[in-house]
Amino acid sequence: MKIIGITGPSGSGKGVCCDYFRSLGIPCIDTDRVYHDLLLPPSPCAEELALRFGKDILREDQTVDRPRLASLVFSDESGRAAEDLNHIAHKYVKEKTLVLLDGFRTKNHRAAVVDAPLLFEAEFDRFCDFTISVLAKRDIRLERIMKRDALSREKAEERISAQKEDAFYTSKANYVLHNDGECQKLYPILSAILAKENVSFGTLN
């Protein structure tokens, strides 16, 4: 089974690529969704986060107050909070992602996608056959983040500033896509990448 890694900064439009792959019958693992599911109580991940960031990040029902946690992390200019959050989250997400990939293999899928904003930082790329970074201009990303997450411009700027520069993604990925305009323009590019990498669709009989 071929494993495709997709990454990029917030607001770049990684989801467009995943929508295209799903339309071809290639399953996609959204590691953000995996992470959110792992925070549902009872949650060893949530408990470890509370030890690091304080019990105030937990609501009465023991679910993680993600906006509060995000505020703590993105407001830390030293970057240590983000490093600690990622260190804790990555090990749980990686474990669950590998289990999901094994499930796709059992079902004889020819390919699968791992959509991970921190693909390289978490070293998820090590079990990918090739990787794709999706980038977009800062002002476009800003507007997308504000609309998608209902954030103020200040908060959206804060989030972007806390992330890696484009050069980080271009230096590490096998392929780099620029998603500054109509999303459908990415489809033929993605199709060409799949052809070059000899990626088949569907399942083996």
C-alpha positions as YAML, in Angstrom:
chain: A
units: angstrom
residues:
- id: 1
  name: MET
  ca: [0.00, 0.00, 0.00]
- id: 2
  name: LYS
  ca: [1.37, 3.41, -0.99]
- id: 3
  name: ILE
  ca: [1.19, 6.03, 1.76]
- id: 4
  name: ILE
  ca: [0.94, 9.66, 0.74]
- id: 5
  name: GLY
  ca: [1.82, 12.38, 3.24]
- id: 6
  name: ILE
  ca: [0.15, 15.78, 2.91]
- id: 7
  name: THR
  ca: [1.12, 18.82, 4.95]
- id: 8
  name: GLY
  ca: [1.27, 22.59, 4.91]
- id: 9
  name: PRO
  ca: [0.60, 25.57, 7.14]
- id: 10
  name: SER
  ca: [-2.86, 26.46, 8.41]
- id: 11
  name: GLY
  ca: [-5.09, 27.95, 5.72]
- id: 12
  name: SER
  ca: [-3.12, 26.52, 2.82]
- id: 13
  name: GLY
  ca: [-6.01, 24.30, 1.73]
- id: 14
  name: LYS
  ca: [-4.74, 20.78, 2.36]
- id: 15
  name: GLY
  ca: [-8.33, 19.60, 2.55]
- id: 16
  name: VAL
  ca: [-8.76, 20.25, -1.18]
- id: 17
  name: CYS
  ca: [-6.18, 17.56, -1.93]
- id: 18
  name: CYS
  ca: [-7.82, 15.11, 0.43]
- id: 19
  name: ASP
  ca: [-11.22, 15.71, -1.15]
- id: 20
  name: TYR
  ca: [-9.70, 14.87, -4.52]
- id: 21
  name: PHE
  ca: [-8.06, 11.69, -3.25]
- id: 22
  name: ARG
  ca: [-11.28, 10.57, -1.57]
- id: 23
  name: SER
  ca: [-13.11, 11.06, -4.86]
- id: 24
  name: LEU
  ca: [-10.72, 8.48, -6.33]
- id: 25
  name: GLY
  ca: [-11.41, 6.02, -3.54]
- id: 26
  name: ILE
  ca: [-8.21, 6.68, -1.62]
- id: 27
  name: PRO
  ca: [-8.91, 6.88, 2.14]
- id: 28
  name: CYS
  ca: [-7.49, 9.85, 4.05]
- id: 29
  name: ILE
  ca: [-6.53, 10.09, 7.70]
- id: 30
  name: ASP
  ca: [-7.04, 13.58, 9.11]
- id: 31
  name: THR
  ca: [-4.59, 13.64, 12.04]
- id: 32
  name: ASP
  ca: [-6.31, 16.74, 13.47]
- id: 33
  name: ARG
  ca: [-9.53, 14.73, 13.71]
- id: 34
  name: VAL
  ca: [-7.61, 11.80, 15.20]
- id: 35
  name: TYR
  ca: [-6.20, 14.16, 17.82]
- id: 36
  name: HIS
  ca: [-9.62, 15.58, 18.67]
- id: 37
  name: ASP
  ca: [-11.06, 12.07, 19.05]
- id: 38
  name: LEU
  ca: [-8.18, 11.10, 21.32]
- id: 39
  name: LEU
  ca: [-9.15, 13.95, 23.67]
- id: 40
  name: LEU
  ca: [-12.58, 12.48, 24.40]
- id: 41
  name: PRO
  ca: [-12.73, 11.18, 27.99]
- id: 42
  name: PRO
  ca: [-11.45, 8.93, 29.32]
- id: 43
  name: SER
  ca: [-8.30, 10.22, 27.67]
- id: 44
  name: PRO
  ca: [-4.68, 9.55, 28.67]
- id: 45
  name: CYS
  ca: [-3.69, 12.26, 26.20]
- id: 46
  name: ALA
  ca: [-5.94, 14.86, 27.86]
- id: 47
  name: GLU
  ca: [-4.67, 13.86, 31.29]
- id: 48
  name: GLU
  ca: [-1.06, 14.35, 30.20]
- id: 49
  name: LEU
  ca: [-1.89, 17.74, 28.67]
- id: 50
  name: ALA
  ca: [-3.57, 18.81, 31.93]
- id: 51
  name: LEU
  ca: [-0.42, 17.90, 33.85]
- id: 52
  name: ARG
  ca: [1.62, 20.18, 31.59]
- id: 53
  name: PHE
  ca: [-0.78, 23.09, 31.00]
- id: 54
  name: GLY
  ca: [-2.92, 22.95, 34.14]
- id: 55
  name: LYS
  ca: [-6.32, 21.51, 34.97]
- id: 56
  name: ASP
  ca: [-7.96, 24.74, 33.82]
- id: 57
  name: ILE
  ca: [-7.78, 23.41, 30.25]
- id: 58
  name: LEU
  ca: [-10.31, 20.74, 31.22]
- id: 59
  name: ARG
  ca: [-14.03, 21.43, 31.30]
- id: 60
  name: GLU
  ca: [-16.32, 19.97, 33.95]
- id: 61
  name: ASP
  ca: [-17.01, 16.94, 31.75]
- id: 62
  name: GLN
  ca: [-13.22, 16.41, 31.46]
- id: 63
  name: THR
  ca: [-13.10, 17.33, 27.78]
- id: 64
  name: VAL
  ca: [-10.30, 19.66, 26.71]
- id: 65
  name: ASP
  ca: [-11.19, 23.30, 26.20]
- id: 66
  name: ARG
  ca: [-9.33, 23.49, 22.89]
- id: 67
  name: PRO
  ca: [-9.69, 27.28, 22.40]
- id: 68
  name: ARG
  ca: [-8.23, 27.86, 25.86]
- id: 69
  name: LEU
  ca: [-5.37, 25.44, 25.21]
- id: 70
  name: ALA
  ca: [-4.71, 27.04, 21.81]
- id: 71
  name: SER
  ca: [-4.64, 30.48, 23.40]
- id: 72
  name: LEU
  ca: [-2.03, 29.33, 25.90]
- id: 73
  name: VAL
  ca: [0.10, 27.75, 23.21]
- id: 74
  name: PHE
  ca: [-0.03, 30.46, 20.53]
- id: 75
  name: SER
  ca: [0.53, 33.28, 23.03]
- id: 76
  name: ASP
  ca: [3.80, 31.75, 24.26]
- id: 77
  name: GLU
  ca: [6.42, 33.62, 22.26]
- id: 78
  name: SER
  ca: [9.20, 31.30, 23.44]
- id: 79
  name: GLY
  ca: [7.65, 28.41, 21.52]
- id: 80
  name: ARG
  ca: [8.11, 26.03, 24.44]
- id: 81
  name: ALA
  ca: [4.38, 25.53, 24.95]
- id: 82
  name: ALA
  ca: [3.94, 24.49, 21.33]
- id: 83
  name: GLU
  ca: [6.88, 22.10, 21.57]
- id: 84
  name: ASP
  ca: [5.43, 20.48, 24.69]
- id: 85
  name: LEU
  ca: [1.95, 20.22, 23.19]
- id: 86
  name: ASN
  ca: [3.31, 18.60, 20.04]
- id: 87
  name: HIS
  ca: [5.53, 16.21, 21.96]
- id: 88
  name: ILE
  ca: [2.57, 14.95, 23.99]
- id: 89
  name: ALA
  ca: [0.05, 14.86, 21.15]
- id: 90
  name: HIS
  ca: [2.31, 13.34, 18.50]
- id: 91
  name: LYS
  ca: [2.95, 10.07, 20.28]
- id: 92
  name: TYR
  ca: [-0.76, 9.38, 20.74]
- id: 93
  name: VAL
  ca: [-1.70, 10.49, 17.22]
- id: 94
  name: LYS
  ca: [1.11, 8.51, 15.62]
- id: 95
  name: GLU
  ca: [0.09, 5.34, 17.43]
- id: 96
  name: LYS
  ca: [-3.55, 5.71, 16.34]
- id: 97
  name: THR
  ca: [-2.60, 6.65, 12.77]
- id: 98
  name: LEU
  ca: [-0.51, 3.50, 12.37]
- id: 99
  name: VAL
  ca: [-3.45, 1.43, 13.61]
- id: 100
  name: LEU
  ca: [-5.73, 3.06, 11.03]
- id: 101
  name: LEU
  ca: [-3.21, 2.42, 8.25]
- id: 102
  name: ASP
  ca: [-3.02, -1.24, 9.25]
- id: 103
  name: GLY
  ca: [-6.79, -1.34, 8.93]
- id: 104
  name: PHE
  ca: [-6.59, -0.03, 5.37]
- id: 105
  name: ARG
  ca: [-3.98, -2.67, 4.55]
- id: 106
  name: THR
  ca: [-6.26, -5.36, 5.93]
- id: 107
  name: LYS
  ca: [-8.98, -4.10, 3.59]
- id: 108
  name: ASN
  ca: [-6.47, -4.31, 0.70]
- id: 109
  name: HIS
  ca: [-6.42, -0.62, -0.15]
- id: 110
  name: ARG
  ca: [-3.80, 0.24, -2.75]
- id: 111
  name: ALA
  ca: [-3.10, 3.67, -1.26]
- id: 112
  name: ALA
  ca: [-3.89, 5.87, 1.74]
- id: 113
  name: VAL
  ca: [-3.27, 9.48, 2.70]
- id: 114
  name: VAL
  ca: [-1.98, 10.90, 5.97]
- id: 115
  name: ASP
  ca: [-3.05, 14.55, 6.28]
- id: 116
  name: ALA
  ca: [-0.84, 16.02, 9.00]
- id: 117
  name: PRO
  ca: [-0.12, 19.73, 9.56]
- id: 118
  name: LEU
  ca: [3.03, 18.67, 11.44]
- id: 119
  name: LEU
  ca: [3.97, 15.79, 9.16]
- id: 120
  name: PHE
  ca: [7.71, 16.45, 9.29]
- id: 121
  name: GLU
  ca: [7.92, 17.68, 12.88]
- id: 122
  name: ALA
  ca: [6.18, 14.52, 14.09]
- id: 123
  name: GLU
  ca: [8.30, 12.39, 11.73]
- id: 124
  name: PHE
  ca: [5.17, 10.95, 10.13]
- id: 125
  name: ASP
  ca: [6.98, 11.31, 6.81]
- id: 126
  name: ARG
  ca: [9.15, 8.34, 7.74]
- id: 127
  name: PHE
  ca: [6.35, 5.91, 6.93]
- id: 128
  name: CYS
  ca: [5.20, 7.79, 3.80]
- id: 129
  name: ASP
  ca: [6.25, 6.78, 0.29]
- id: 130
  name: PHE
  ca: [6.21, 10.43, -0.78]
- id: 131
  name: THR
  ca: [5.07, 13.77, 0.59]
- id: 132
  name: ILE
  ca: [3.20, 16.81, -0.72]
- id: 133
  name: SER
  ca: [3.35, 20.28, 0.81]
- id: 134
  name: VAL
  ca: [0.48, 22.67, 0.08]
- id: 135
  name: LEU
  ca: [1.28, 26.38, 0.37]
- id: 136
  name: ALA
  ca: [-0.60, 29.65, -0.14]
- id: 137
  name: LYS
  ca: [0.10, 33.36, 0.17]
- id: 138
  name: ARG
  ca: [-0.11, 34.76, 3.68]
- id: 139
  name: ASP
  ca: [-3.05, 37.10, 3.00]
- id: 140
  name: ILE
  ca: [-5.05, 34.26, 1.45]
- id: 141
  name: ARG
  ca: [-4.29, 31.96, 4.37]
- id: 142
  name: LEU
  ca: [-5.29, 34.72, 6.77]
- id: 143
  name: GLU
  ca: [-8.70, 35.16, 5.18]
- id: 144
  name: ARG
  ca: [-9.29, 31.40, 5.08]
- id: 145
  name: ILE
  ca: [-8.41, 30.96, 8.76]
- id: 146
  name: MET
  ca: [-10.60, 33.87, 9.86]
- id: 147
  name: LYS
  ca: [-13.56, 32.51, 7.91]
- id: 148
  name: ARG
  ca: [-13.06, 28.84, 8.80]
- id: 149
  name: ASP
  ca: [-12.39, 29.23, 12.53]
- id: 150
  name: ALA
  ca: [-14.31, 32.47, 13.18]
- id: 151
  name: LEU
  ca: [-11.17, 34.17, 14.47]
- id: 152
  name: SER
  ca: [-10.29, 37.84, 14.66]
- id: 153
  name: ARG
  ca: [-7.53, 39.07, 12.36]
- id: 154
  name: GLU
  ca: [-5.24, 39.41, 15.37]
- id: 155
  name: LYS
  ca: [-5.77, 35.79, 16.44]
- id: 156
  name: ALA
  ca: [-5.36, 34.53, 12.88]
- id: 157
  name: GLU
  ca: [-2.11, 36.48, 12.53]
- id: 158
  name: GLU
  ca: [-0.95, 35.01, 15.82]
- id: 159
  name: ARG
  ca: [-1.60, 31.50, 14.55]
- id: 160
  name: ILE
  ca: [0.24, 32.06, 11.28]
- id: 161
  name: SER
  ca: [3.23, 33.63, 13.03]
- id: 162
  name: ALA
  ca: [3.57, 30.57, 15.25]
- id: 163
  name: GLN
  ca: [4.03, 28.27, 12.25]
- id: 164
  name: LYS
  ca: [6.94, 27.38, 10.01]
- id: 165
  name: GLU
  ca: [7.97, 29.47, 7.03]
- id: 166
  name: ASP
  ca: [7.28, 28.21, 3.50]
- id: 167
  name: ALA
  ca: [10.96, 27.34, 3.05]
- id: 168
  name: PHE
  ca: [10.62, 24.64, 5.69]
- id: 169
  name: TYR
  ca: [7.98, 22.82, 3.65]
- id: 170
  name: THR
  ca: [9.65, 23.29, 0.27]
- id: 171
  name: SER
  ca: [12.94, 21.94, 1.59]
- id: 172
  name: LYS
  ca: [11.42, 18.72, 2.90]
- id: 173
  name: ALA
  ca: [8.54, 17.70, 0.61]
- id: 174
  name: ASN
  ca: [8.83, 15.66, -2.56]
- id: 175
  name: TYR
  ca: [6.19, 17.87, -4.20]
- id: 176
  name: VAL
  ca: [5.07, 21.44, -3.52]
- id: 177
  name: LEU
  ca: [1.68, 22.82, -4.59]
- id: 178
  name: HIS
  ca: [0.58, 26.48, -4.48]
- id: 179
  name: ASN
  ca: [-3.10, 26.88, -3.67]
- id: 180
  name: ASP
  ca: [-3.62, 30.61, -4.21]
- id: 181
  name: GLY
  ca: [-6.58, 30.49, -6.58]
- id: 182
  name: GLU
  ca: [-9.26, 28.10, -7.69]
- id: 183
  name: CYS
  ca: [-8.89, 24.80, -5.86]
- id: 184
  name: GLN
  ca: [-9.90, 22.75, -8.90]
- id: 185
  name: LYS
  ca: [-6.67, 23.79, -10.61]
- id: 186
  name: LEU
  ca: [-4.82, 21.46, -8.24]
- id: 187
  name: TYR
  ca: [-6.63, 18.36, -9.52]
- id: 188
  name: PRO
  ca: [-4.63, 17.80, -12.73]
- id: 189
  name: ILE
  ca: [-1.41, 18.41, -10.82]
- id: 190
  name: LEU
  ca: [-2.39, 15.83, -8.22]
- id: 191
  name: SER
  ca: [-3.36, 13.41, -10.97]
- id: 192
  name: ALA
  ca: [0.08, 13.82, -12.56]
- id: 193
  name: ILE
  ca: [1.79, 13.16, -9.22]
- id: 194
  name: LEU
  ca: [-0.19, 9.96, -8.71]
- id: 195
  name: ALA
  ca: [0.73, 8.80, -12.20]
- id: 196
  name: LYS
  ca: [4.42, 9.56, -11.64]
- id: 197
  name: GLU
  ca: [4.40, 7.65, -8.34]
- id: 198
  name: ASN
  ca: [2.47, 4.71, -9.86]
- id: 199
  name: VAL
  ca: [-0.33, 5.03, -7.34]
- id: 200
  name: SER
  ca: [-3.32, 2.80, -8.07]
- id: 201
  name: PHE
  ca: [-6.84, 3.44, -6.77]
- id: 202
  name: GLY
  ca: [-9.37, 1.28, -5.00]
- id: 203
  name: THR
  ca: [-8.64, -2.07, -3.39]
- id: 204
  name: LEU
  ca: [-6.88, -5.24, -4.43]
- id: 205
  name: ASN
  ca: [-9.17, -8.15, -5.25]
...
